[in-house]
mmCIF file of C-alpha atoms in Angstrom:
data_model
loop_
_atom_site.group_PDB
_atom_site.id
_atom_site.type_symbol
_atom_site.label_atom_id
_atom_site.label_comp_id
_atom_site.label_asym_id
_atom_site.label_seq_id
_atom_site.Cartn_x
_atom_site.Cartn_y
_atom_site.Cartn_z
ATOM 1 C CA MET G 1405 99.340 71.469 116.566
ATOM 2 C CA VAL G 1406 102.052 72.768 118.826
ATOM 3 C CA ALA G 1407 101.064 73.149 122.462
ATOM 4 C CA SER G 1408 102.771 73.848 125.719
ATOM 5 C CA GLN G 1409 102.798 70.106 126.427
ATOM 6 C CA THR G 1410 104.527 69.298 123.141
ATOM 7 C CA SER G 1411 107.884 67.673 123.645
ATOM 8 C CA VAL G 1412 110.811 69.869 122.747
ATOM 9 C CA SER G 1413 113.631 68.502 120.623
ATOM 10 C CA GLN G 1414 116.852 69.040 122.521
ATOM 11 C CA GLN G 1415 120.138 68.488 120.755
ATOM 12 C CA HIS G 1416 123.793 68.819 121.515
ATOM 13 C CA SER G 1417 124.464 71.899 119.429
ATOM 14 C CA SER G 1418 127.796 73.350 120.503
ATOM 15 C CA CYS G 1419 129.152 72.236 117.117
ATOM 16 C CA TYR G 1420 126.608 74.366 115.230
ATOM 17 C CA THR G 1421 127.847 77.480 113.505
ATOM 18 C CA ASP G 1422 125.717 80.603 113.862
ATOM 19 C CA GLU G 1423 124.390 80.037 110.340
ATOM 20 C CA GLY G 1424 123.601 76.397 111.073
ATOM 21 C CA LEU G 1425 121.777 77.184 114.304
ATOM 22 C CA ILE G 1426 119.716 79.903 112.633
ATOM 23 C CA GLN G 1427 118.763 77.485 109.862
ATOM 24 C CA ARG G 1428 117.640 74.925 112.445
ATOM 25 C CA PHE G 1429 115.568 77.626 114.141
ATOM 26 C CA VAL G 1430 113.850 78.406 110.824
ATOM 27 C CA ASP G 1431 113.306 74.716 110.078
ATOM 28 C CA GLY G 1432 111.782 74.145 113.504
ATOM 29 C CA PHE G 1433 109.498 77.147 113.077
ATOM 30 C CA ILE G 1434 108.196 75.988 109.697
ATOM 31 C CA GLN G 1435 107.738 72.376 110.813
ATOM 32 C CA GLY G 1436 106.055 73.331 114.079
ATOM 33 C CA ASN G 1437 108.781 71.599 116.042
ATOM 34 C CA PRO G 1438 110.179 73.782 118.861
ATOM 35 C CA ILE G 1439 113.821 72.984 119.448
ATOM 36 C CA LEU G 1440 116.316 73.716 122.194
ATOM 37 C CA LEU G 1441 119.694 74.634 120.716
ATOM 38 C CA SER G 1442 122.678 76.717 121.721
ATOM 39 C CA ASN G 1443 126.214 77.612 120.761
ATOM 40 C CA PRO G 1444 128.558 80.209 122.281
ATOM 41 C CA ASN G 1445 126.672 83.065 120.561
ATOM 42 C CA LEU G 1446 123.059 82.005 120.068
ATOM 43 C CA ARG G 1447 120.340 79.909 121.659
ATOM 44 C CA THR G 1448 116.709 79.012 121.086
ATOM 45 C CA GLU G 1449 114.090 79.006 123.825
ATOM 46 C CA PRO G 1450 110.688 77.381 123.236
ATOM 47 C CA LEU G 1451 107.802 79.220 124.897
ATOM 48 C CA PHE G 1452 104.059 78.634 124.996
ATOM 49 C CA LYS G 1453 102.929 78.610 121.343
ATOM 50 C CA SER G 1454 106.190 80.250 120.266
ATOM 51 C CA MET G 1455 109.955 79.920 120.029
ATOM 52 C CA GLN G 1456 112.620 82.587 120.427
ATOM 53 C CA LEU G 1457 116.073 83.059 118.956
ATOM 54 C CA ILE G 1458 118.312 84.885 121.421
ATOM 55 C CA ALA G 1459 121.814 86.370 121.337
ATOM 56 C CA GLY G 1460 123.057 87.176 124.846
ATOM 57 C CA HIS G 1461 120.173 89.082 126.446
ATOM 58 C CA ASP G 1462 118.672 90.233 123.134
ATOM 59 C CA VAL G 1463 115.741 88.521 121.432
ATOM 60 C CA ILE G 1464 116.469 88.425 117.706
ATOM 61 C CA ALA G 1465 113.290 86.700 116.586
ATOM 62 C CA THR G 1466 110.075 85.240 117.939
ATOM 63 C CA ALA G 1467 108.329 82.562 115.897
ATOM 64 C CA TYR G 1468 104.615 82.021 116.541
ATOM 65 C CA LEU G 1469 103.794 78.390 115.877
ATOM 66 C CA GLN G 1470 100.038 78.094 116.336
ATOM 67 C CA ASP G 1471 97.902 81.135 115.592
ATOM 68 C CA PRO G 1472 97.338 81.167 111.815
ATOM 69 C CA PRO G 1473 98.957 82.367 109.755
ATOM 70 C CA ILE G 1474 102.214 81.254 111.340
ATOM 71 C CA ARG G 1475 104.686 84.107 111.431
ATOM 72 C CA ALA G 1476 108.050 85.228 112.764
ATOM 73 C CA VAL G 1477 108.773 88.666 114.200
ATOM 74 C CA VAL G 1478 112.395 89.574 113.423
ATOM 75 C CA HIS G 1479 114.435 92.411 114.922
ATOM 76 C CA HIS G 1480 116.596 93.780 112.115
ATOM 77 C CA GLY G 1481 118.965 95.687 114.388
ATOM 78 C CA SER G 1482 120.852 92.494 115.214
ATOM 79 C CA PRO G 1483 124.103 91.518 113.449
ATOM 80 C CA TYR G 1484 122.447 88.141 112.832
ATOM 81 C CA SER G 1485 119.346 89.538 111.152
ATOM 82 C CA SER G 1486 120.823 89.345 107.652
ATOM 83 C CA ILE G 1487 121.483 85.609 108.012
ATOM 84 C CA LEU G 1488 118.018 85.083 109.448
ATOM 85 C CA LYS G 1489 116.426 87.125 106.674
ATOM 86 C CA GLN G 1490 118.068 85.037 103.950
ATOM 87 C CA ALA G 1491 117.064 81.774 105.645
ATOM 88 C CA LEU G 1492 113.432 82.931 105.818
ATOM 89 C CA LEU G 1493 113.373 84.247 102.238
ATOM 90 C CA ALA G 1494 114.674 80.887 101.026
ATOM 91 C CA GLU G 1495 111.507 79.343 102.492
ATOM 92 C CA ASN G 1496 109.249 82.004 100.914
ATOM 93 C CA PHE G 1497 108.692 83.901 104.168
ATOM 94 C CA TYR G 1498 108.790 87.659 103.508
ATOM 95 C CA PRO G 1499 108.592 90.776 105.734
ATOM 96 C CA LEU G 1500 105.023 91.754 104.857
ATOM 97 C CA ALA G 1501 104.434 94.147 107.755
ATOM 98 C CA ARG G 1502 106.170 96.145 110.465
ATOM 99 C CA THR G 1503 105.331 96.243 114.126
ATOM 100 C CA GLY G 1504 105.219 99.445 116.159
ATOM 101 C CA GLN G 1505 108.888 99.038 117.057
ATOM 102 C CA SER G 1506 111.745 100.282 114.927
ATOM 103 C CA GLN G 1507 113.393 97.730 112.602
ATOM 104 C CA GLN G 1508 110.983 94.976 113.600
ATOM 105 C CA TYR G 1509 109.291 93.066 110.770
ATOM 106 C CA VAL G 1510 106.641 90.354 110.593
ATOM 107 C CA TYR G 1511 107.586 87.543 108.199
ATOM 108 C CA GLN G 1512 104.807 85.441 106.644
ATOM 109 C CA TYR G 1513 104.583 82.900 103.864
ATOM 110 C CA CYS G 1514 104.068 84.526 100.480
ATOM 111 C CA LEU G 1515 104.132 83.564 96.825
ATOM 112 C CA PRO G 1516 104.229 86.077 93.969
ATOM 113 C CA PRO G 1517 101.181 86.901 91.849
ATOM 114 C CA GLU G 1518 100.979 84.766 88.733
ATOM 115 C CA GLY G 1519 103.501 85.885 86.132
ATOM 116 C CA TYR G 1520 105.672 87.807 88.623
ATOM 117 C CA GLU G 1521 108.857 87.205 90.589
ATOM 118 C CA LEU G 1522 109.241 88.341 94.185
ATOM 119 C CA ARG G 1523 111.913 90.699 95.457
ATOM 120 C CA CYS G 1524 112.755 91.986 98.928
ATOM 121 C CA THR G 1525 114.994 95.056 99.086
ATOM 122 C CA THR G 1526 115.281 98.374 100.844
ATOM 123 C CA ALA G 1527 113.132 101.184 99.492
ATOM 124 C CA LYS G 1528 116.287 102.890 98.240
ATOM 125 C CA GLU G 1529 117.221 99.809 96.209
ATOM 126 C CA LEU G 1530 113.750 99.726 94.651
ATOM 127 C CA TRP G 1531 114.153 103.406 93.782
ATOM 128 C CA ARG G 1532 117.522 102.639 92.143
ATOM 129 C CA VAL G 1533 115.986 99.795 90.137
ATOM 130 C CA CYS G 1534 113.399 102.199 88.737
ATOM 131 C CA TRP G 1535 116.020 104.805 87.856
ATOM 132 C CA GLY G 1536 118.375 102.181 86.414
ATOM 133 C CA ARG G 1537 115.717 101.091 83.957
ATOM 134 C CA GLY G 1538 115.662 104.589 82.472
ATOM 135 C CA PHE G 1539 112.470 105.931 84.036
ATOM 136 C CA SER G 1540 112.604 109.251 85.815
ATOM 137 C CA LEU G 1541 110.461 110.105 88.798
ATOM 138 C CA ARG G 1542 108.369 112.528 86.778
ATOM 139 C CA SER G 1543 107.861 110.381 83.694
ATOM 140 C CA GLY G 1544 106.331 107.569 85.705
ATOM 141 C CA ILE G 1545 107.024 103.879 86.115
ATOM 142 C CA PRO G 1546 105.483 101.134 83.938
ATOM 143 C CA LEU G 1547 102.895 98.835 85.456
ATOM 144 C CA ASP G 1548 105.112 95.749 85.561
ATOM 145 C CA LEU G 1549 106.039 96.440 89.205
ATOM 146 C CA LEU G 1550 103.808 95.594 92.159
ATOM 147 C CA VAL G 1551 104.432 96.535 95.785
ATOM 148 C CA TRP G 1552 103.049 94.875 98.894
ATOM 149 C CA GLY G 1553 101.170 97.838 100.294
ATOM 150 C CA GLY G 1554 100.650 97.036 103.956
ATOM 151 C CA ALA G 1555 99.702 94.439 106.518
ATOM 152 C CA SER G 1556 98.440 91.095 105.288
ATOM 153 C CA SER G 1557 94.890 89.892 105.667
ATOM 154 C CA ARG G 1558 93.204 86.523 105.630
ATOM 155 C CA ASN G 1559 90.513 87.830 103.314
ATOM 156 C CA HIS G 1560 92.434 89.689 100.648
ATOM 157 C CA GLU G 1561 95.884 90.432 99.387
ATOM 158 C CA ASN G 1562 97.539 93.783 99.148
ATOM 159 C CA TRP G 1563 99.521 93.894 95.923
ATOM 160 C CA ARG G 1564 99.321 97.317 94.292
ATOM 161 C CA SER G 1565 100.748 98.674 91.052
ATOM 162 C CA LEU G 1566 103.680 101.025 91.540
ATOM 163 C CA ARG G 1567 102.979 104.304 89.702
ATOM 164 C CA GLY G 1568 105.926 106.425 90.848
ATOM 165 C CA ILE G 1569 108.358 107.321 93.608
ATOM 166 C CA ASP G 1570 108.901 110.756 95.144
ATOM 167 C CA CYS G 1571 111.090 112.022 97.963
ATOM 168 C CA ASP G 1572 109.378 114.050 100.678
ATOM 169 C CA GLN G 1573 111.164 115.353 103.792
ATOM 170 C CA GLY G 1574 113.750 112.599 103.769
ATOM 171 C CA LYS G 1575 111.261 109.788 103.140
ATOM 172 C CA LEU G 1576 110.341 108.012 99.955
ATOM 173 C CA GLN G 1577 106.731 108.200 98.843
ATOM 174 C CA LEU G 1578 105.731 105.124 96.874
ATOM 175 C CA LYS G 1579 102.796 106.162 94.716
ATOM 176 C CA LEU G 1580 100.605 103.085 94.448
ATOM 177 C CA LEU G 1581 97.345 102.383 92.704
ATOM 178 C CA GLY G 1582 94.726 103.524 95.194
ATOM 179 C CA GLY G 1583 97.045 105.334 97.597
ATOM 180 C CA SER G 1584 100.627 105.897 98.672
ATOM 181 C CA LEU G 1585 103.141 104.478 101.125
ATOM 182 C CA ALA G 1586 105.632 106.697 102.990
ATOM 183 C CA ILE G 1587 108.719 104.829 104.178
ATOM 184 C CA ALA G 1588 112.339 105.492 105.064
ATOM 185 C CA SER G 1589 114.892 104.677 102.392
ATOM 186 C CA SER G 1590 116.363 101.941 104.591
ATOM 187 C CA ASP G 1591 113.016 100.200 105.204
ATOM 188 C CA LEU G 1592 112.407 96.826 103.614
ATOM 189 C CA VAL G 1593 109.910 96.587 100.759
ATOM 190 C CA VAL G 1594 108.415 93.432 99.272
ATOM 191 C CA TRP G 1595 107.748 93.906 95.587
ATOM 192 C CA ALA G 1596 107.112 91.831 92.489
ATOM 193 C CA GLN G 1597 108.383 92.297 88.955
ATOM 194 C CA GLN G 1598 106.610 90.935 85.920
ATOM 195 C CA LYS G 1599 108.493 88.139 84.195
ATOM 196 C CA SER G 1600 109.729 88.591 80.675
ATOM 197 C CA SER G 1601 107.794 87.098 77.793
ATOM 198 C CA HIS G 1602 110.256 84.198 77.774
ATOM 199 C CA PRO G 1603 110.840 83.459 81.458
ATOM 200 C CA SER G 1604 113.248 80.833 82.631
ATOM 201 C CA PRO G 1605 111.607 77.877 84.380
ATOM 202 C CA ARG G 1606 111.519 78.327 88.127
ATOM 203 C CA GLU G 1607 109.927 75.848 90.456
ATOM 204 C CA GLN G 1608 107.824 77.437 93.157
ATOM 205 C CA ARG G 1609 108.246 75.846 96.553
ATOM 206 C CA THR G 1610 104.829 75.290 98.046
ATOM 207 C CA ARG G 1611 104.049 73.859 101.444
ATOM 208 C CA PRO G 1612 100.610 72.235 101.325
ATOM 209 C CA ASN G 1613 101.100 70.805 104.813
ATOM 210 C CA LEU G 1614 102.293 74.033 106.417
ATOM 211 C CA ARG G 1615 100.229 74.593 109.516
ATOM 212 C CA GLY G 1616 97.844 77.500 109.409
ATOM 213 C CA TYR G 1617 99.382 79.393 106.526
ATOM 214 C CA TYR G 1618 97.359 81.068 103.847
ATOM 215 C CA ARG G 1619 98.706 81.422 100.373
ATOM 216 C CA LEU G 1620 99.331 85.048 99.495
ATOM 217 C CA ARG G 1621 99.045 85.557 95.789
ATOM 218 C CA ASN G 1622 96.626 86.978 93.253
#
């Protein structure tokens, strides 16, 4: 377990690109190894039970290393957030919830329900996917799409069938089985699409030794 007494890996990192430093931040978060890195634009700062990624005076992300499930809170208003998002998605960490602050998402480890593939897009892009498949808003959407419908829980998962999408006062209303979700078109949505009857092989990356995570899938 990571504690305040845990030694911090300090490395000469001026040669790191922004992408390389962000990847090391993600690796340290997942491995529970707080690291001290910096280049002219970015730096990491280990704190008690957490580690921050900072650009200038702005905190881009805070990774919580101990309290299960491990998670990273990412501020998507930063010019580096896209790089950080891709690095986290590559490790199967998805923005499953939002905090009370604008453009701030909580990333946690997640695998798709059996027979599905995960996606992470804006709500507008999900809406376009539905339209592009030839289904209008009024005719409904087939049940091969699932949407993560809210904050995660240790006791249950929150995948819900997507039944339709409406626009109401500038926001998109995702009509889900058992309720609805009102979000801005630019908000991130985690959703899953059922694989075809002849899916291509795809190895799922699991982390049996990941500290304090719980596996989110049906």
